[in-house]
Short mmCIF file of C-alpha atoms in Angstrom, two decimals:
data_model
loop_
_atom_site.label_atom_id
_atom_site.label_comp_id
_atom_site.label_asym_id
_atom_site.label_seq_id
_atom_site.Cartn_x
_atom_site.Cartn_y
_atom_site.Cartn_z
CA UNK A 516 117.81 143.45 81.68
CA UNK A 517 116.78 146.62 83.81
CA UNK A 518 116.06 150.04 82.40
CA UNK A 519 119.04 152.25 82.87
CA UNK A 520 118.53 154.61 85.82
CA UNK A 521 119.71 157.68 83.87
CA UNK A 522 118.42 160.82 82.31
CA UNK A 523 115.63 160.65 79.90
CA UNK A 524 116.95 159.80 76.30
CA UNK A 525 115.29 162.92 74.87
CA UNK A 526 117.10 165.39 77.36
CA UNK A 527 120.44 163.64 76.84
CA UNK A 528 120.36 164.07 73.22
CA UNK A 529 119.26 167.62 73.18
CA UNK A 530 121.93 168.65 75.83
CA UNK A 531 124.53 166.80 73.72
CA UNK A 532 123.43 168.56 70.52
CA UNK A 533 123.67 171.93 72.39
CA UNK A 534 127.10 171.08 73.97
CA UNK A 535 125.73 171.52 77.62
CA UNK A 536 128.17 171.58 80.54
CA UNK A 537 127.15 168.04 81.66
CA UNK A 538 126.31 166.53 78.43
CA UNK A 539 129.24 164.34 77.52
CA UNK A 540 129.09 162.70 81.11
CA UNK A 541 125.36 162.14 80.70
CA UNK A 542 125.76 160.60 77.27
CA UNK A 543 128.67 158.47 78.52
CA UNK A 544 126.40 157.11 81.49
CA UNK A 545 123.70 156.38 79.18
CA UNK A 546 125.42 154.85 76.18
CA UNK A 547 129.16 153.92 77.45
CA UNK A 548 128.07 150.33 77.88
CA UNK A 549 126.37 150.03 74.67
CA UNK A 550 129.62 151.42 72.56
CA UNK A 551 131.83 149.42 74.88
CA UNK A 552 129.89 146.26 74.44
CA UNK A 553 130.05 146.68 70.47
CA UNK A 554 133.77 147.18 70.79
CA UNK A 555 134.36 144.12 73.12
CA UNK A 556 132.29 141.76 70.84
CA UNK A 557 134.65 142.72 67.79
CA UNK A 558 137.91 143.77 69.38
CA UNK A 559 140.09 142.65 72.36
CA UNK A 560 139.91 144.57 75.64
CA UNK A 561 142.73 146.94 74.97
CA UNK A 562 141.57 148.11 71.56
CA UNK A 563 137.90 148.04 72.85
CA UNK A 564 138.82 150.61 75.63
CA UNK A 565 140.84 152.70 72.98
CA UNK A 566 138.03 152.73 70.42
CA UNK A 567 135.32 153.55 72.91
CA UNK A 568 137.32 156.45 74.23
CA UNK A 569 137.88 157.66 70.61
CA UNK A 570 134.22 157.31 69.82
CA UNK A 571 133.11 159.74 72.62
CA UNK A 572 136.12 161.99 72.24
CA UNK A 573 135.43 162.53 68.53
CA UNK A 574 131.64 162.52 68.84
CA UNK A 575 132.06 165.22 71.49
CA UNK A 576 134.40 167.33 69.18
CA UNK A 577 131.73 166.87 66.36
CA UNK A 578 128.57 167.43 68.30
CA UNK A 579 127.60 170.41 66.25
CA UNK A 580 127.03 168.00 63.47
CA UNK A 581 124.43 165.81 65.59
CA UNK A 582 121.00 166.90 65.10
CA UNK A 583 118.43 165.04 67.43
CA UNK A 584 115.60 165.60 64.73
CA UNK A 585 117.59 163.43 62.17
CA UNK A 586 118.20 160.41 64.38
CA UNK A 587 118.99 159.06 67.89
CA UNK A 588 122.15 159.81 69.75
CA UNK A 589 122.48 155.95 70.18
CA UNK A 590 122.25 155.40 66.46
CA UNK A 591 124.83 158.16 65.59
CA UNK A 592 127.26 156.75 68.22
CA UNK A 593 126.70 153.28 66.91
CA UNK A 594 127.45 154.47 63.43
CA UNK A 595 130.73 156.14 64.60
CA UNK A 596 131.61 153.04 66.53
CA UNK A 597 131.02 150.84 63.54
CA UNK A 598 133.39 152.85 61.36
CA UNK A 599 136.04 152.86 63.96
CA UNK A 600 135.97 149.23 64.46
CA UNK A 601 135.98 148.43 60.96
CA UNK A 602 139.06 150.80 60.34
CA UNK A 603 140.63 149.36 63.45
CA UNK A 604 140.22 145.62 62.25
CA UNK A 605 141.51 146.55 58.82
CA UNK A 606 144.54 148.25 60.28
CA UNK A 607 145.13 145.32 62.38
CA UNK A 608 144.78 143.03 59.38
CA UNK A 609 147.41 145.13 57.53
CA UNK A 610 149.80 144.80 60.26
CA UNK A 611 149.17 141.08 60.57
CA UNK A 612 149.90 140.65 56.85
CA UNK A 613 153.13 142.58 57.32
CA UNK A 614 154.08 140.24 60.23
CA UNK A 615 153.24 137.00 58.45
CA UNK A 616 151.82 135.55 55.31
CA UNK A 617 148.88 134.07 57.53
CA UNK A 618 145.53 135.00 56.39
CA UNK A 619 143.53 136.39 59.50
CA UNK A 620 140.34 134.50 59.04
CA UNK A 621 137.98 134.88 61.72
CA UNK A 622 138.35 138.61 62.17
CA UNK A 623 135.30 140.36 61.86
CA UNK A 624 134.88 142.28 58.68
CA UNK A 625 132.50 145.24 57.71
CA UNK A 626 129.25 143.03 57.16
CA UNK A 627 129.88 141.12 60.45
CA UNK A 628 130.48 144.26 62.38
CA UNK A 629 127.38 145.86 61.03
CA UNK A 630 125.35 142.76 62.00
CA UNK A 631 126.78 142.96 65.57
CA UNK A 632 125.89 146.59 65.65
CA UNK A 633 122.24 145.82 64.34
CA UNK A 634 121.91 143.41 67.35
CA UNK A 635 123.03 146.09 69.73
CA UNK A 636 120.71 148.64 68.22
CA UNK A 637 117.93 146.10 68.93
CA UNK A 638 119.09 145.68 72.41
CA UNK A 639 119.01 149.51 72.80
CA UNK A 640 115.67 149.83 71.38
CA UNK A 641 114.31 147.11 73.87
CA UNK A 642 116.03 149.13 76.81
CA UNK A 643 113.92 152.12 75.73
CA UNK A 644 110.56 150.20 75.84
CA UNK A 645 108.40 149.92 79.08
CA UNK A 646 109.19 146.91 81.21
CA UNK A 647 105.93 145.33 80.08
CA UNK A 648 106.39 145.80 76.25
CA UNK A 649 110.04 144.48 76.44
CA UNK A 650 108.88 141.44 78.27
CA UNK A 651 106.22 140.68 75.68
CA UNK A 652 108.77 141.30 72.83
CA UNK A 653 111.18 138.76 74.65
CA UNK A 654 108.53 136.13 75.43
CA UNK A 655 107.42 136.16 71.76
CA UNK A 656 110.67 136.22 69.92
CA UNK A 657 113.41 134.83 72.12
CA UNK A 658 111.11 132.29 74.06
CA UNK A 659 108.72 131.56 71.16
CA UNK A 660 105.57 132.03 73.06
CA UNK A 661 102.33 132.59 71.03
CA UNK A 662 100.20 135.95 71.47
CA UNK A 663 97.78 133.99 73.59
CA UNK A 664 100.30 132.17 75.83
CA UNK A 665 101.97 135.50 76.54
CA UNK A 666 98.44 137.18 77.23
CA UNK A 667 97.81 134.11 79.69
CA UNK A 668 101.18 134.33 81.37
CA UNK A 669 101.13 138.07 81.93
CA UNK A 670 97.29 138.32 82.41
CA UNK A 671 96.89 140.86 79.68
CA UNK A 672 94.30 141.27 77.21
CA UNK A 673 95.17 139.79 73.82
CA UNK A 674 94.99 143.15 72.00
CA UNK A 675 97.52 144.57 74.49
CA UNK A 676 99.93 142.07 73.69
CA UNK A 677 99.38 142.57 70.00
CA UNK A 678 99.83 146.38 70.33
CA UNK A 679 102.86 146.02 72.47
CA UNK A 680 104.56 143.96 69.79
CA UNK A 681 103.41 146.35 66.96
CA UNK A 682 104.93 149.26 68.78
CA UNK A 683 108.05 147.33 69.79
CA UNK A 684 108.75 146.63 66.15
CA UNK A 685 108.17 150.27 65.31
CA UNK A 686 110.73 151.42 67.74
CA UNK A 687 113.33 148.75 66.69
CA UNK A 688 112.95 149.77 63.11
CA UNK A 689 113.48 153.52 64.22
CA UNK A 690 116.68 152.60 66.23
CA UNK A 691 118.19 150.48 63.13
CA UNK A 692 117.57 153.35 60.67
CA UNK A 693 119.28 155.80 63.07
CA UNK A 694 122.38 153.63 63.15
CA UNK A 695 122.81 153.95 59.41
CA UNK A 696 122.35 157.75 59.22
CA UNK B 620 121.32 156.44 54.82
CA UNK B 621 121.78 153.90 52.14
CA UNK B 622 118.64 152.23 50.42
CA UNK B 623 119.51 148.75 51.83
CA UNK B 624 118.93 150.10 55.16
CA UNK B 625 116.05 152.54 54.39
CA UNK B 626 113.18 150.45 55.33
CA UNK B 627 113.18 146.94 56.82
CA UNK B 628 109.97 144.87 56.48
CA UNK B 629 108.30 143.45 59.66
CA UNK B 630 109.42 140.06 58.48
CA UNK B 631 113.12 141.14 58.51
CA UNK B 632 112.88 142.72 61.90
CA UNK B 633 111.07 139.57 63.41
CA UNK B 634 113.71 137.39 61.98
CA UNK B 635 116.49 139.58 63.56
CA UNK B 636 114.57 139.34 66.87
CA UNK B 637 114.21 135.65 66.62
CA UNK B 638 118.00 135.39 65.91
CA UNK B 639 118.93 137.21 69.11
CA UNK B 640 120.26 135.24 72.09
CA UNK B 641 119.60 136.20 75.73
CA UNK B 642 123.31 137.26 76.10
CA UNK B 643 122.89 139.68 73.35
CA UNK B 644 120.63 141.73 75.66
CA UNK B 645 123.37 142.02 78.30
CA UNK B 646 125.63 144.95 78.04
CA UNK B 647 129.15 145.21 79.30
CA UNK B 648 130.06 148.19 81.50
CA UNK B 649 133.23 149.81 80.42
CA UNK B 650 136.17 149.94 83.01
CA UNK B 651 136.57 153.07 84.98
CA UNK B 652 139.70 154.19 83.13
CA UNK B 653 137.74 154.58 79.94
CA UNK B 654 135.84 157.59 81.12
CA UNK B 655 138.99 158.88 82.81
CA UNK B 656 140.75 158.80 79.44
CA UNK B 657 137.76 160.71 77.64
CA UNK B 658 137.48 163.41 80.32
CA UNK B 659 141.22 163.92 80.19
CA UNK B 660 141.41 164.09 76.37
CA UNK B 661 138.37 166.40 76.18
CA UNK B 662 139.41 168.65 78.94
CA UNK B 663 142.85 169.04 77.33
CA UNK B 664 141.69 169.31 73.89
CA UNK B 665 138.23 171.06 73.97
CA UNK B 666 138.48 174.28 72.07
CA UNK B 667 134.87 174.80 71.46
CA UNK B 668 133.54 176.19 74.68
CA UNK B 669 131.93 173.00 76.27
CA UNK B 670 132.95 172.12 79.81
CA UNK B 671 133.18 168.50 80.82
CA UNK B 672 132.11 167.51 84.27
CA UNK B 673 133.80 164.61 85.98
CA UNK B 674 132.01 161.46 86.95
CA UNK B 675 133.22 161.64 90.46
CA UNK B 676 131.94 163.61 93.43
CA UNK B 677 132.28 167.58 93.15
CA UNK B 678 134.72 167.93 96.08
CA UNK B 679 137.07 165.56 94.60
CA UNK B 680 136.40 166.84 91.17
CA UNK B 681 137.41 170.51 92.55
CA UNK B 682 140.61 169.03 93.87
CA UNK B 683 141.33 167.44 90.65
CA UNK B 684 140.72 170.62 88.75
CA UNK B 685 143.16 172.49 91.00
CA UNK B 686 145.74 169.91 90.50
CA UNK B 687 144.96 169.96 86.80
CA UNK B 688 145.65 173.56 86.65
CA UNK B 689 148.74 173.22 88.66
CA UNK B 690 150.00 170.26 86.44
CA UNK B 691 149.10 172.45 83.32
CA UNK B 692 151.12 175.42 84.64
CA UNK B 693 154.09 173.17 85.30
CA UNK B 694 153.68 171.71 81.70
CA UNK B 695 153.62 175.24 80.12
CA UNK B 696 156.84 176.01 82.34
CA UNK B 697 158.60 172.87 81.04
CA UNK B 698 157.48 173.64 77.33
CA UNK B 699 158.82 177.04 77.56
CA UNK B 700 162.08 175.71 79.14
CA UNK B 701 162.35 173.23 76.21
CA UNK B 702 161.51 175.80 73.55
CA UNK B 703 164.17 178.14 74.97
CA UNK B 704 166.74 175.84 75.34
CA UNK B 705 166.39 173.78 72.20
CA UNK B 706 166.34 174.99 68.75
CA UNK B 707 164.33 171.94 67.43
CA UNK B 708 162.22 170.08 69.95
CA UNK B 709 162.28 167.27 67.44
CA UNK B 710 158.82 166.28 67.81
CA UNK B 711 157.76 166.97 64.02
CA UNK B 712 158.05 163.73 62.15
CA UNK B 713 156.24 164.53 59.03
CA UNK B 714 154.51 167.45 57.15
CA UNK B 715 152.20 168.36 54.36
CA UNK B 716 151.80 171.40 52.34
CA UNK B 717 148.18 171.50 51.83
CA UNK B 718 147.15 172.62 48.17
CA UNK B 719 143.67 173.66 46.71
CA UNK B 720 142.57 171.87 43.59
CA UNK B 721 140.31 174.25 41.45
CA UNK B 722 138.87 171.49 39.43
CA UNK B 723 137.36 169.45 42.33
CA UNK B 724 137.55 171.44 45.47
CA UNK B 725 135.08 173.90 46.99
CA UNK B 726 135.71 177.40 45.86
CA UNK B 727 135.88 178.61 49.52
CA UNK B 728 139.53 177.03 49.41
CA UNK B 729 140.71 179.12 46.49
CA UNK B 730 142.75 181.66 48.77
CA UNK B 731 143.29 179.15 51.51
CA UNK B 732 146.69 177.88 52.61
CA UNK B 733 147.97 175.75 55.47
CA UNK B 734 150.86 173.43 56.46
CA UNK B 735 149.99 170.47 58.53
CA UNK B 736 152.72 168.73 60.69
CA UNK B 737 152.59 165.38 62.31
CA UNK B 738 153.72 165.59 65.69
CA UNK B 739 154.37 162.75 68.32
CA UNK B 740 154.29 163.05 71.91
CA UNK B 741 154.93 159.87 74.27
CA UNK B 742 153.66 157.86 71.47
CA UNK B 743 150.49 159.87 70.83
CA UNK B 744 150.23 161.45 67.30
CA UNK B 745 148.67 164.80 66.60
CA UNK B 746 148.16 167.07 63.53
CA UNK B 747 149.18 170.76 63.99
CA UNK B 748 148.71 173.55 61.60
CA UNK B 749 151.30 176.22 60.91
CA UNK B 750 151.19 179.16 58.56
CA UNK B 751 147.41 178.74 58.15
CA UNK B 752 145.15 181.01 56.45
CA UNK B 753 141.72 179.21 56.40
CA UNK B 754 138.49 180.80 55.30
CA UNK B 755 135.40 181.02 57.52
CA UNK B 756 132.66 178.93 55.89
CA UNK B 757 129.07 180.00 55.59
CA UNK B 758 126.85 180.15 58.57
CA UNK B 759 125.69 176.65 59.73
CA UNK B 760 128.98 175.10 58.48
CA UNK B 761 132.43 174.16 59.97
CA UNK B 762 135.87 173.38 58.76
CA UNK B 763 136.65 169.66 59.64
CA UNK B 764 139.98 167.93 59.35
CA UNK B 765 140.34 164.34 58.02
CA UNK B 766 143.04 161.84 57.45
CA UNK B 767 142.68 159.76 54.15
CA UNK B 768 143.93 156.50 53.30
CA UNK B 769 144.22 156.67 49.43
CA UNK B 770 143.51 153.76 47.30
CA UNK B 771 145.97 152.51 44.45
CA UNK B 772 144.44 155.05 42.02
CA UNK B 773 144.80 158.01 44.45
CA UNK B 774 141.20 157.91 45.35
CA UNK B 775 139.87 157.75 48.84
CA UNK B 776 139.73 154.15 50.23
CA UNK B 777 139.02 155.14 53.80
CA UNK B 778 139.11 158.21 55.87
CA UNK B 779 138.73 159.50 59.64
CA UNK B 780 137.70 162.60 61.00
CA UNK B 781 140.18 164.44 63.63
CA UNK B 782 137.46 167.05 64.42
CA UNK B 783 136.51 170.55 63.81
CA UNK B 784 138.78 173.34 63.41
CA UNK B 785 138.54 177.06 64.05
CA UNK B 786 139.74 178.90 61.00
CA UNK B 787 141.11 181.79 63.32
CA UNK B 788 142.88 179.30 65.38
CA UNK B 789 143.61 175.97 63.86
CA UNK B 790 145.57 174.58 66.71
CA UNK B 791 146.21 170.81 67.27
CA UNK B 792 144.05 167.75 66.59
CA UNK B 793 144.85 164.41 68.07
CA UNK B 794 145.00 161.46 65.59
CA UNK B 795 142.46 158.95 66.97
CA UNK B 796 143.90 155.84 68.46
CA UNK B 797 143.99 152.90 66.22
CA UNK B 798 144.72 155.10 63.16
CA UNK B 799 148.25 154.74 61.68
CA UNK B 800 149.35 157.93 60.07
CA UNK B 801 151.65 156.01 57.88
CA UNK B 802 148.48 154.38 56.37
CA UNK B 803 146.13 157.27 56.76
CA UNK B 804 148.57 159.91 55.46
CA UNK B 805 146.62 162.39 53.40
CA UNK B 806 145.45 165.39 55.23
CA UNK B 807 142.23 166.86 54.12
CA UNK B 808 140.26 170.00 55.36
CA UNK B 809 136.51 170.26 54.33
CA UNK B 810 133.39 172.44 54.82
CA UNK B 811 130.93 170.36 56.65
CA UNK B 812 127.28 171.59 57.06
CA UNK B 813 125.69 170.99 60.49
CA UNK B 814 123.02 168.62 58.93
CA UNK B 815 123.67 165.68 61.24
CA UNK B 816 125.45 163.70 58.50
CA UNK B 817 128.86 162.55 59.97
CA UNK B 818 130.22 161.62 56.62
CA UNK B 819 132.61 163.83 54.51
CA UNK B 820 130.62 166.41 52.70
CA UNK B 821 132.80 166.09 49.60
CA UNK B 822 133.45 169.97 49.90
CA UNK B 823 137.19 169.72 50.38
CA UNK B 824 139.08 173.03 50.34
CA UNK B 825 142.69 171.81 50.98
CA UNK B 826 144.64 168.53 50.78
CA UNK B 827 148.00 167.24 50.91
CA UNK B 828 150.09 163.97 51.66
CA UNK B 829 152.28 164.01 54.92
CA UNK B 830 156.07 163.32 54.04
CA UNK B 831 158.58 162.29 56.48
CA UNK B 832 161.09 164.94 57.47
#
């Protein structure tokens, strides 16, 4: 997973809040794939495209209410996306019930949608880490390597591995809290 | 932020990380038409001063702007022609007389009034305001328009924001894709402090149900 070659997150967030000329484009370049991936993991392609558009349009219209000091733009957009997906799914379920008596089981509900959003916020947090810290986290939690095994494989002091893991967890927590603001 | 998510322990975070699959880390790039739709909608509807720059090269963008202005002029001409030649454009499908509730609404709405009309244009639904007299909120706050899906007891089961509205020129706001105005049929205007909280503030000033015309 490569780091996005885009403007620094901090400048994108502040420009968006100010309503700068290029800010919506910058925010879309930075977070379009995050929002669209969330939609695609819960909705079909057509509705995913609609909801992604809707999220950025309504976020831009309401940008005066986004304050970078209170949370990340990624978290704000993910929270808007979650609500739109849940509403979209519920609307579809209502139409489904009108069309037939079938219970549309298997369609994600709020808790499941939120869980998928949390996973994406972790992905976003990992994208924001340095390449080294991201690799340390992935090796430990996804590949189940011990601290010492990671230190050996990456030729790093054991203390560096531990501090990368600690900072990584802190960043992930920050992202998750932003998504529920 | 609700308490459940206020603070996660390291153990919870670690469990979430261990639960990830490698494919969770791969993001899907949206098709090009997604940005084109955003750009088009915001360029048309942006009434708050921001200018949206297209993703494409400047030269092509300039050509598109010129073509866009020309297209807009043609649309204005067509709209004028329709208005002059038809008594009723037959685009208003429902309307709501918005009312102030002295018991539960913000006092700012005491003298406010507005009529909201649901209009459709080529399958797209919008809310336009007519005969509106809306108050200006305090500094650091805006007026925001919502569509509410009421529950069986008349409470709020769900709601969606249509965006901020200028009290001096309320204009027209698009109904977001995926929201059925037959289901989200109550129009609400609220005072929203610029506090970063995207949820409804609870400070409604006007509200009323859309009724078919």
